[in-house]
Tab-separated table of C-alpha atoms and ligand atoms in Angstrom:
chain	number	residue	atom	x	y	z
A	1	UNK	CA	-111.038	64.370	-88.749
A	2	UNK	CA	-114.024	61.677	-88.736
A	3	UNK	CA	-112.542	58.275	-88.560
A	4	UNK	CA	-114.537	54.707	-88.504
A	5	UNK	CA	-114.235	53.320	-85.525
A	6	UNK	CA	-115.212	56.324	-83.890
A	7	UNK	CA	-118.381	56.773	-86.117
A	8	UNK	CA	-119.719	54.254	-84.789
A	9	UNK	CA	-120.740	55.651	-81.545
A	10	UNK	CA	-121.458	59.160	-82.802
A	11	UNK	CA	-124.847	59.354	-81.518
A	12	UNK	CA	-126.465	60.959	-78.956
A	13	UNK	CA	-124.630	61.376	-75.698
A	14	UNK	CA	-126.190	59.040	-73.545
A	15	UNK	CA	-125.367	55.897	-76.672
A	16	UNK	CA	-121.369	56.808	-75.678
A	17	UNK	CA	-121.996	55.754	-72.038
A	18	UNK	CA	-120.855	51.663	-72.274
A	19	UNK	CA	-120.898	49.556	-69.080
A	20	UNK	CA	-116.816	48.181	-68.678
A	21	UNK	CA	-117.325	44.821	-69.631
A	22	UNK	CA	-114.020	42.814	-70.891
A	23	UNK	CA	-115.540	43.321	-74.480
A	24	UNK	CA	-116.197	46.629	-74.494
A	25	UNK	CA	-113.236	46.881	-72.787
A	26	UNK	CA	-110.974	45.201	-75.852
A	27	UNK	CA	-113.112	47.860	-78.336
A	28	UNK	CA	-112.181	51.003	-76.375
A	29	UNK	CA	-108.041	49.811	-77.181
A	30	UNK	CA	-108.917	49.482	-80.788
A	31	UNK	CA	-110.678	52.817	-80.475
A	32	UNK	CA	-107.454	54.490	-78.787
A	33	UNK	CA	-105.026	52.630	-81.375
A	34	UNK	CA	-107.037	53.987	-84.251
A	35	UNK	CA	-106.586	57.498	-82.936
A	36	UNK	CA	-109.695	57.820	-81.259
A	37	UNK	CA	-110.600	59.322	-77.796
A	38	UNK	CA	-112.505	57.214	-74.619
A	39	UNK	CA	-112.828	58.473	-71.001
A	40	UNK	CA	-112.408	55.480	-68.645
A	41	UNK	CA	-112.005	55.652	-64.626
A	42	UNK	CA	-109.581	55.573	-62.667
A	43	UNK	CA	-109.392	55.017	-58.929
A	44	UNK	CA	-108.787	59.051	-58.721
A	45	UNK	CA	-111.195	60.254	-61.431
A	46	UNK	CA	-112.668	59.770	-65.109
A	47	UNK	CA	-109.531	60.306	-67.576
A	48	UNK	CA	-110.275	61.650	-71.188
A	49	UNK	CA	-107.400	59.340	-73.156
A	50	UNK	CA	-105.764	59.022	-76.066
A	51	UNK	CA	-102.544	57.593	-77.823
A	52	UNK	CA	-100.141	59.389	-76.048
A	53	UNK	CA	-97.685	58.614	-78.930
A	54	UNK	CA	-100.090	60.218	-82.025
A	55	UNK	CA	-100.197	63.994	-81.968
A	56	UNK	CA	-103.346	64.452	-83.628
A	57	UNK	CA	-105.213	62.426	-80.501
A	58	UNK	CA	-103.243	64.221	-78.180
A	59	UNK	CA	-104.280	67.820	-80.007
A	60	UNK	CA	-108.245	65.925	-80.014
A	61	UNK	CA	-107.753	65.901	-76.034
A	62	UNK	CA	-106.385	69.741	-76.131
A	63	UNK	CA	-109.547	70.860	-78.403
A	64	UNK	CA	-112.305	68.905	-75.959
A	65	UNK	CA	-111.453	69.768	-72.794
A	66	UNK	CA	-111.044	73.588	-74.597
A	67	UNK	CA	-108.040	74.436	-72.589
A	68	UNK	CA	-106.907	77.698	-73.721
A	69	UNK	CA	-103.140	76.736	-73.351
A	70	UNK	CA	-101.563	73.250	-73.407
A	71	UNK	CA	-100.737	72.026	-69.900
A	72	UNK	CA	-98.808	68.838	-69.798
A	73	UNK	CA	-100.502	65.969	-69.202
A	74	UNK	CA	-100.394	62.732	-67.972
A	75	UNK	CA	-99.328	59.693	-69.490
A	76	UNK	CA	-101.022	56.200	-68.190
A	77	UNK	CA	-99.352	53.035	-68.656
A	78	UNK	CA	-100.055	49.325	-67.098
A	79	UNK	CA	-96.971	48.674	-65.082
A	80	UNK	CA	-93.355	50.317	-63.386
A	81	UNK	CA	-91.842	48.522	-66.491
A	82	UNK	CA	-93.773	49.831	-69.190
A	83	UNK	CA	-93.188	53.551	-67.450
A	84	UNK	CA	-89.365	52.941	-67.422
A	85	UNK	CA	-89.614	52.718	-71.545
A	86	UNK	CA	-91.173	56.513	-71.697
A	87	UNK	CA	-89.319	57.683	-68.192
A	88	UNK	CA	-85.925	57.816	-66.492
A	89	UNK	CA	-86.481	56.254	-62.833
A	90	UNK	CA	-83.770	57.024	-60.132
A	91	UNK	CA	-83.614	55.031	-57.033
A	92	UNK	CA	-86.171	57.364	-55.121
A	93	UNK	CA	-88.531	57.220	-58.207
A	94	UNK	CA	-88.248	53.505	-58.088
A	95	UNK	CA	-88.922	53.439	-54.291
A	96	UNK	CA	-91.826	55.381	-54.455
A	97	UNK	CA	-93.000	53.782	-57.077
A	98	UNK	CA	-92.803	50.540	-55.790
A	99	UNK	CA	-94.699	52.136	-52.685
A	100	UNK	CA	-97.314	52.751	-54.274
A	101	UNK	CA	-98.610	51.893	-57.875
A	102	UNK	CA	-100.606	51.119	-59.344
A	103	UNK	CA	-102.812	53.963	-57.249
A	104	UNK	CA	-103.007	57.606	-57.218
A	105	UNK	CA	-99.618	58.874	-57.483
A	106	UNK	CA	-98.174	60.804	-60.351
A	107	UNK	CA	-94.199	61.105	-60.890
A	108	UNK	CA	-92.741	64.154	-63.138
A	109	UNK	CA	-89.016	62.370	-63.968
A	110	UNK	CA	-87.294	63.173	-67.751
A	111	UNK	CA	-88.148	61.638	-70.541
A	112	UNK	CA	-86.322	58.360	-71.656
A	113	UNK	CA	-83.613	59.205	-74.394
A	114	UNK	CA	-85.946	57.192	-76.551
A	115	UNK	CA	-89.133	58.345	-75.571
A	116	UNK	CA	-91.910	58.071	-78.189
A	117	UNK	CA	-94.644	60.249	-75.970
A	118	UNK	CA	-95.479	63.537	-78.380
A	119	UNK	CA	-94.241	66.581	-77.641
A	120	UNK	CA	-97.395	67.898	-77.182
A	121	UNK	CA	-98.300	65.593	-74.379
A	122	UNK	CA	-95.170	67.342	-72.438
A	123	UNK	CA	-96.346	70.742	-74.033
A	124	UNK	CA	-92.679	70.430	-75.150
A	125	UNK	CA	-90.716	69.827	-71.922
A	126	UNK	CA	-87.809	67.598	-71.122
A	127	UNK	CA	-89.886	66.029	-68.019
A	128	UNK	CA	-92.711	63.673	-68.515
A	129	UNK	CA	-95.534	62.654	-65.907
A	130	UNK	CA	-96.555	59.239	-65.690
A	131	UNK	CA	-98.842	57.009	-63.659
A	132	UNK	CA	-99.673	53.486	-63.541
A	133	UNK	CA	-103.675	53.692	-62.169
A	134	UNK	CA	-104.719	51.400	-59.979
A	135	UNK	CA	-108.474	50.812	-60.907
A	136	UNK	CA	-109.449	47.151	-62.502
A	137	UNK	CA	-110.958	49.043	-65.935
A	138	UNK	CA	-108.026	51.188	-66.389
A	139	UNK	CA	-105.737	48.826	-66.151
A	140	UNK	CA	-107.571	46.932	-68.497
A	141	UNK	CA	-108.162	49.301	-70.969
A	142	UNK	CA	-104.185	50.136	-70.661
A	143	UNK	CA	-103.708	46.662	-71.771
A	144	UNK	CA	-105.733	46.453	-74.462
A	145	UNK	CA	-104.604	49.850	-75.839
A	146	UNK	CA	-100.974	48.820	-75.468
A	147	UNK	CA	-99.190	51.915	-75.635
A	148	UNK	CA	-99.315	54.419	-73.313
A	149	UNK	CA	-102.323	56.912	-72.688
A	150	UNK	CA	-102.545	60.600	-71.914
A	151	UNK	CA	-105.079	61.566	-70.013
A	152	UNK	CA	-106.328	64.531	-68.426
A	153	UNK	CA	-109.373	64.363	-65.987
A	154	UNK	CA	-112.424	64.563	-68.428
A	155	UNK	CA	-114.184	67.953	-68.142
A	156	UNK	CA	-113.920	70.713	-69.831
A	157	UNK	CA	-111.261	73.335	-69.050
A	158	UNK	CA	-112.121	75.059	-65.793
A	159	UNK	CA	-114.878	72.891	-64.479
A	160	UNK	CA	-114.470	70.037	-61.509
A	161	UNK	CA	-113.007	66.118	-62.315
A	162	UNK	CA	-115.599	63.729	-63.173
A	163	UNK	CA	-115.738	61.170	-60.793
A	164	UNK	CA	-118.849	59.523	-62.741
A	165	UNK	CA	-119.614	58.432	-66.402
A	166	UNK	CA	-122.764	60.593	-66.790
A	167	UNK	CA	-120.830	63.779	-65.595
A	168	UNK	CA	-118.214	63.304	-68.141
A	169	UNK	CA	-121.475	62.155	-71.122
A	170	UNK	CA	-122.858	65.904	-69.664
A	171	UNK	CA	-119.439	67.842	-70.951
A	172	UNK	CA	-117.582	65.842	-73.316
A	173	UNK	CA	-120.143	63.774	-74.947
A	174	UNK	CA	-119.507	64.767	-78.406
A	175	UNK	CA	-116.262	65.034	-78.456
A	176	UNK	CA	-115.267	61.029	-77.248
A	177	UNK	CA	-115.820	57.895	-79.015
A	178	UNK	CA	-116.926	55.915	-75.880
A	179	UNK	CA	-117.518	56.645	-72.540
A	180	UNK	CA	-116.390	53.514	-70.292
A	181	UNK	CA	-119.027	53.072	-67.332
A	182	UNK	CA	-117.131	51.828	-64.379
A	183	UNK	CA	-118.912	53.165	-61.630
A	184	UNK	CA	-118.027	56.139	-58.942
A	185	UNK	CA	-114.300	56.414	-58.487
A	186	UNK	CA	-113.236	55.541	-55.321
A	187	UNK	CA	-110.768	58.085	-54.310
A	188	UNK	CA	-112.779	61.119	-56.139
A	189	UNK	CA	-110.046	64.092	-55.897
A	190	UNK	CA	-106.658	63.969	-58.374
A	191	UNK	CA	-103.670	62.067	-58.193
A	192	UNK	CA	-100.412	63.338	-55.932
A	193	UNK	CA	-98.427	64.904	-58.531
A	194	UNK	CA	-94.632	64.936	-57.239
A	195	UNK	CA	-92.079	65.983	-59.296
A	196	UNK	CA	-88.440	64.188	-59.114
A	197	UNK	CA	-86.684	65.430	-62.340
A	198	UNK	CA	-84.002	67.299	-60.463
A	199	UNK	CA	-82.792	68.444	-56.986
A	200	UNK	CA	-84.886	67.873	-54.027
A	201	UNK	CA	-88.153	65.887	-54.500
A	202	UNK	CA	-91.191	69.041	-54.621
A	203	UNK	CA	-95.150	68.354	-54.243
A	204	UNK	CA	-96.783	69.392	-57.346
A	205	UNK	CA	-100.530	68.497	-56.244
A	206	UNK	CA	-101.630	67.607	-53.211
A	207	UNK	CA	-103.570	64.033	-53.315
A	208	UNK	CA	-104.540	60.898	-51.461
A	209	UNK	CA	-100.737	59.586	-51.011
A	210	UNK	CA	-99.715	62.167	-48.541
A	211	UNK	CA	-97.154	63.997	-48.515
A	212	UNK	CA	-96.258	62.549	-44.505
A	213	UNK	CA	-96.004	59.436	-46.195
A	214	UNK	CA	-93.747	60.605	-49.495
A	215	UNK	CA	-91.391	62.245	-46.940
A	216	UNK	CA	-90.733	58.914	-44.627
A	217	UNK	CA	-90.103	56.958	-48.299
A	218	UNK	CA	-87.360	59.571	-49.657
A	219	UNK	CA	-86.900	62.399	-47.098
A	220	UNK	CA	-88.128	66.020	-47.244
A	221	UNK	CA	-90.253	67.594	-50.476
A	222	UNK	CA	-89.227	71.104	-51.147
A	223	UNK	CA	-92.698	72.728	-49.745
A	224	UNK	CA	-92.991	73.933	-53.487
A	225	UNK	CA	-96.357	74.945	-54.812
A	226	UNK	CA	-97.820	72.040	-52.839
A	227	UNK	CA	-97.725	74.151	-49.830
A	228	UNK	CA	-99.849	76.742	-52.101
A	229	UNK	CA	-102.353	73.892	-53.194
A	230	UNK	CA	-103.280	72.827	-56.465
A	231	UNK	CA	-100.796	74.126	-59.647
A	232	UNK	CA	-103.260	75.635	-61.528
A	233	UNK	CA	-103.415	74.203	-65.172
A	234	UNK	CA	-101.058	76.594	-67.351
A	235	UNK	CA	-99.416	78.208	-64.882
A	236	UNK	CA	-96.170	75.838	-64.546
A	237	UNK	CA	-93.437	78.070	-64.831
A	238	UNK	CA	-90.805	75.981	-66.709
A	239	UNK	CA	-92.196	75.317	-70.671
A	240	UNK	CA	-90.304	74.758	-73.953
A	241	UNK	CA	-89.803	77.717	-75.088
A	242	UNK	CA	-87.351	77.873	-78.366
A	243	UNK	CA	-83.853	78.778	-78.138
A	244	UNK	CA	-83.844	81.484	-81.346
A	245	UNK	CA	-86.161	84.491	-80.501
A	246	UNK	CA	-89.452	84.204	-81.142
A	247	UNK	CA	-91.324	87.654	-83.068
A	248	UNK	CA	-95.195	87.257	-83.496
A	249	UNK	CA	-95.856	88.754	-87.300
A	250	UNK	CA	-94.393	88.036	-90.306
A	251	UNK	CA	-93.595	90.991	-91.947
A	252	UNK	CA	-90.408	91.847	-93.325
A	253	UNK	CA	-87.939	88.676	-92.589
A	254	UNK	CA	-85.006	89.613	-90.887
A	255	UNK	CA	-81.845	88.052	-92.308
A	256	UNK	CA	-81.256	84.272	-91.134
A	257	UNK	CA	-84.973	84.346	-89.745
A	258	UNK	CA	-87.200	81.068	-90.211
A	259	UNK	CA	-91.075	81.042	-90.348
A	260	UNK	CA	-93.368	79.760	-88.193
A	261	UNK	CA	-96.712	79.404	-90.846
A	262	UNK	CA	-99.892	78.850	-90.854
A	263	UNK	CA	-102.486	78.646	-93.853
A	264	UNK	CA	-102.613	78.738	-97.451
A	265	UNK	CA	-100.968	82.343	-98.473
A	266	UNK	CA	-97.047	81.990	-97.073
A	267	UNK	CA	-94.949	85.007	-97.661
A	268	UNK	CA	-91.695	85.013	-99.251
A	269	UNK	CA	-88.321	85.905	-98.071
A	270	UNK	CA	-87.637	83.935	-94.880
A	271	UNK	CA	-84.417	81.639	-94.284
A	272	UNK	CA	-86.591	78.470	-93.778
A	273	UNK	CA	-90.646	77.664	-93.368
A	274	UNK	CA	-92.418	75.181	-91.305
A	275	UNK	CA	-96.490	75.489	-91.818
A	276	UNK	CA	-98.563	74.898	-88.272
A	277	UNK	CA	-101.177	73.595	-91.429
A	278	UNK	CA	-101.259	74.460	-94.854
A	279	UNK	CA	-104.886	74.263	-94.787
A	280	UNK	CA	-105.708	75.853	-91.644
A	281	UNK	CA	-106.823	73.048	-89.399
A	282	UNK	CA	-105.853	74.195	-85.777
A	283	UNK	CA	-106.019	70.386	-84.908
A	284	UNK	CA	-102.970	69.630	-87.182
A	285	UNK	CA	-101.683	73.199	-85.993
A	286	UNK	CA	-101.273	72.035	-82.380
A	287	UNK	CA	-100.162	68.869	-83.323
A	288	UNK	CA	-97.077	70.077	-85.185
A	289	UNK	CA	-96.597	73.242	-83.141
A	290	UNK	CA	-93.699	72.017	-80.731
A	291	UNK	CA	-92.369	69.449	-83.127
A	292	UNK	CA	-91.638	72.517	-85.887
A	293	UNK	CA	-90.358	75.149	-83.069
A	294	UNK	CA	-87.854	72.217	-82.723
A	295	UNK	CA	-86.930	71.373	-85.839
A	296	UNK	CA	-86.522	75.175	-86.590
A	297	UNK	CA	-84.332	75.688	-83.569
A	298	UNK	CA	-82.386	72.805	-84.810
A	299	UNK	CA	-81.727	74.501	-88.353
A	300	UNK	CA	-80.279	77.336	-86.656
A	301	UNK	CA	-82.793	80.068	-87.211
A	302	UNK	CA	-81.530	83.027	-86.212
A	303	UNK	CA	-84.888	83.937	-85.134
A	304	UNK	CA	-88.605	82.773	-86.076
A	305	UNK	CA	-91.065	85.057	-87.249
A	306	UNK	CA	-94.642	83.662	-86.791
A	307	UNK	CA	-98.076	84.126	-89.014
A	308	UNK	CA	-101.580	84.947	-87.282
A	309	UNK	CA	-103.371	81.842	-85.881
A	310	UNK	CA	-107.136	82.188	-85.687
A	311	UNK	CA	-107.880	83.061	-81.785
A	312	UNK	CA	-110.370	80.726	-81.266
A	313	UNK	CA	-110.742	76.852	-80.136
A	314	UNK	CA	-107.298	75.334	-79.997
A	315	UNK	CA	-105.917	78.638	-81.578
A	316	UNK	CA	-106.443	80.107	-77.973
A	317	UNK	CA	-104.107	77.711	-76.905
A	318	UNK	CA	-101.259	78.011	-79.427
A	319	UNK	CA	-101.519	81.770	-79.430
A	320	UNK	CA	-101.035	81.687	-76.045
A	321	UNK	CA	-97.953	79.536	-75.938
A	322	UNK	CA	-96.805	81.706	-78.849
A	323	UNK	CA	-97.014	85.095	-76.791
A	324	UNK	CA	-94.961	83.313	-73.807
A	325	UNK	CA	-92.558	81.971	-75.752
A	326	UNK	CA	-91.842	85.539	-77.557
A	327	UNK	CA	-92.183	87.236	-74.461
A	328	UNK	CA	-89.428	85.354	-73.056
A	329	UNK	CA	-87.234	86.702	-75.795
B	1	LIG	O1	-105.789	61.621	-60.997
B	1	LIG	C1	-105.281	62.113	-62.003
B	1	LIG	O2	-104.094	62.455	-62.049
B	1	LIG	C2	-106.182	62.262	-63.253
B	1	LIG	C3	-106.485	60.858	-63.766
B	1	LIG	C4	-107.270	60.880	-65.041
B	1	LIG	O3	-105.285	60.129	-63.928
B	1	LIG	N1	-105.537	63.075	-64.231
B	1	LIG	C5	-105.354	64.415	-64.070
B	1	LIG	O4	-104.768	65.057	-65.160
B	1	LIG	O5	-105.684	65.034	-63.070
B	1	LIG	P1	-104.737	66.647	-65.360
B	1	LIG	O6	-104.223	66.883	-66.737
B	1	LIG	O7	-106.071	67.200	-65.070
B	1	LIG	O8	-103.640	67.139	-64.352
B	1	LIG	C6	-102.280	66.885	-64.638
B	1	LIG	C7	-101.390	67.635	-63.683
B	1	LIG	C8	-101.391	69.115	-63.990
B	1	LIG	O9	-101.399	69.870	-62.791
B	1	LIG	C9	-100.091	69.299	-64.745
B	1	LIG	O10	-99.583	70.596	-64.647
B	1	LIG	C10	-99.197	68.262	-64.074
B	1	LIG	O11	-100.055	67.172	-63.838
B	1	LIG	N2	-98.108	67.831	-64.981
B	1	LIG	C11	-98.186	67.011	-66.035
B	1	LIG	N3	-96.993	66.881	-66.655
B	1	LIG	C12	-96.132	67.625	-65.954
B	1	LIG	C13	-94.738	67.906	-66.086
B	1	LIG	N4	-93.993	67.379	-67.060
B	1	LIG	N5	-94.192	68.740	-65.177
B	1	LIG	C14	-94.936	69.257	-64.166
B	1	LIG	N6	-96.256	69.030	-63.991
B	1	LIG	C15	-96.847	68.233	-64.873
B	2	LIG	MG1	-107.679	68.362	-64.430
């Protein structure tokens, strides 16, 4: 989808690369509120952001870094109280977070009751990881967006975090509508990622808050995968999945059985049909996917049959969360 204020700065790769100044600072938050997407730094490394609230941005982040499944990502804001509106805090959240933002340390709590994050930012779970950076420019740029920002690091899927603005113009050039300049990052490897949505408090990602120093704050971390290093993107074992069995194919409806579409040509027959996109744009497609598994769930499908979905680009990715989610049936 080409929109204006992104046009703008559709050249060549090297014209996205901006130095942070305040003004080009304020234009990056009209970029993000118009649906647009601009890497920025953060103390950790370059984030690739958009609206975390507008599906179709956060489906743009999915289909430039050209992740072949949707790994939740995580959501920036400005302050502790702007996280509380998207995030449930407990006292140890609140401790920890105290401790230590803004700076490098990401906390997986469940969503707010009134949480207006997309699904797709979660990939479709109950949790929600949030961050409040501690670097001048994105805090800035956080501001000026005002609403909170999803942001992955900003490389393509499989390749190292950009901890400079001409690594990120070298992968994602085309795909953002500014690059913020803002210098080397300071801390250079990935934020802590600890996870305090339930039971003991476990260490998702080793990072530059320790895990010595989590432990004297709220007691022991389940060792976890942290012990194991990094979570490798997609490989989290808890994701949405939908609570009527999922069958890939669409032939012959079974009775009570909804439809999961996709394209033009729907067949007949089925209890109730959601289309991915009527027109066959795999953007809209991911955008919608978790939303309409939801909504289908909640008209009490007795099962959902689902059409093809290209297999390439962002197809990869909702293919893939399609086969897990039916294999789980
Ligand atoms: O330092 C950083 O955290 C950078 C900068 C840009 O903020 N961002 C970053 O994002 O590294 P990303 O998407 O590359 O890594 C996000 C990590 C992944 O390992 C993901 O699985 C985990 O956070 N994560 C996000 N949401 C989660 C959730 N709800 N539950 C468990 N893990 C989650
Ligand atoms: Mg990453």
């Amino acid at each position: 989808m080409s929109r204006p204020a992104a046009k703008k700065h559709a050249g060549a790769a090297a014209a996205h690369v901006v130095p942070a100044t305040a003004e080009a600072i304020l234009e990056a938050g009209a970029l993000l509120r118009a649906g647009g997407l601009v890497a920025f730094p953060t103390e950790t490394v370059y984030g690739l952001g958009g609206d975390a609230t507008d599906d179709t941005a956060v489906a743009a982040i999915f289909a430039a870094k050209d992740r072949p499944s949707f790994n939740p990502l995580i959501v920036h804001l400005p302050s502790l109280a702007a996280a509380e509106t998207v995030a449930m805090f407990d006292a140890r959240a609140r401790r920890v977070a105290a401790r230590h933002w803004p700076g490098p340390l990401t906390l997986v709590l469940p969503r707010a009751a009134d949480c207006e994050v997309s699904l797709l930012a979660g990939a479709g779970l109950d949790t929600i990881a949030v961050r409040v950076p501690g670097h001048p420019v994105a805090h800035a740029l956080l501001n000026a967006a005002g609403r909170p920002v999803a942001a992955p690091s900003a490389n393509r899927s499989g390749r190292v975090s950009p901890t400079r603005a001409e690594h990120v113009a070298g992968e994602l050039g085309d795909a953002v509508a500014m690059i913020l300049d803002g210098g080397p990052c300071p801390v250079g490897i990935e934020s802590t990622v600890l996870d305090l949505s339930e039971g003991a408090p476990r260490l998702l990602r080793p990072g530059a808050v320790t895990a010595e120093a989590l432990e004297a704050e709220i007691g022991p971390l389940d060792a976890g995968d942290g012990s194991a290093g990094v979570t490798a993107p997609g490989q989290l074992e808890r994701h949405y999945a939908p609570q009527a069995p999922l069958r890939l194919g669409c032939a012959e409806p079974q009775p009570g059985e909804a439809l999961l579409a996709f394209g033009g040509v729907v067949p007949r027959g089925f209890a109730a049909v959601l289309n991915l996109s009527a027109t066959g744009d795999l953007v809209e497609a991911a955008a919608s996917l978790f939303a309409h598994l939801r909504a289908l769930d909640a008209a009490g499908a007795t099962g959902i049959a689902t059409m093809p979905v290209p297999d390439d680009g962002l197809g990869r990715a909702i293919n893939d969360r399609l086969r897990r989610a039916a294999a789980r049936g």
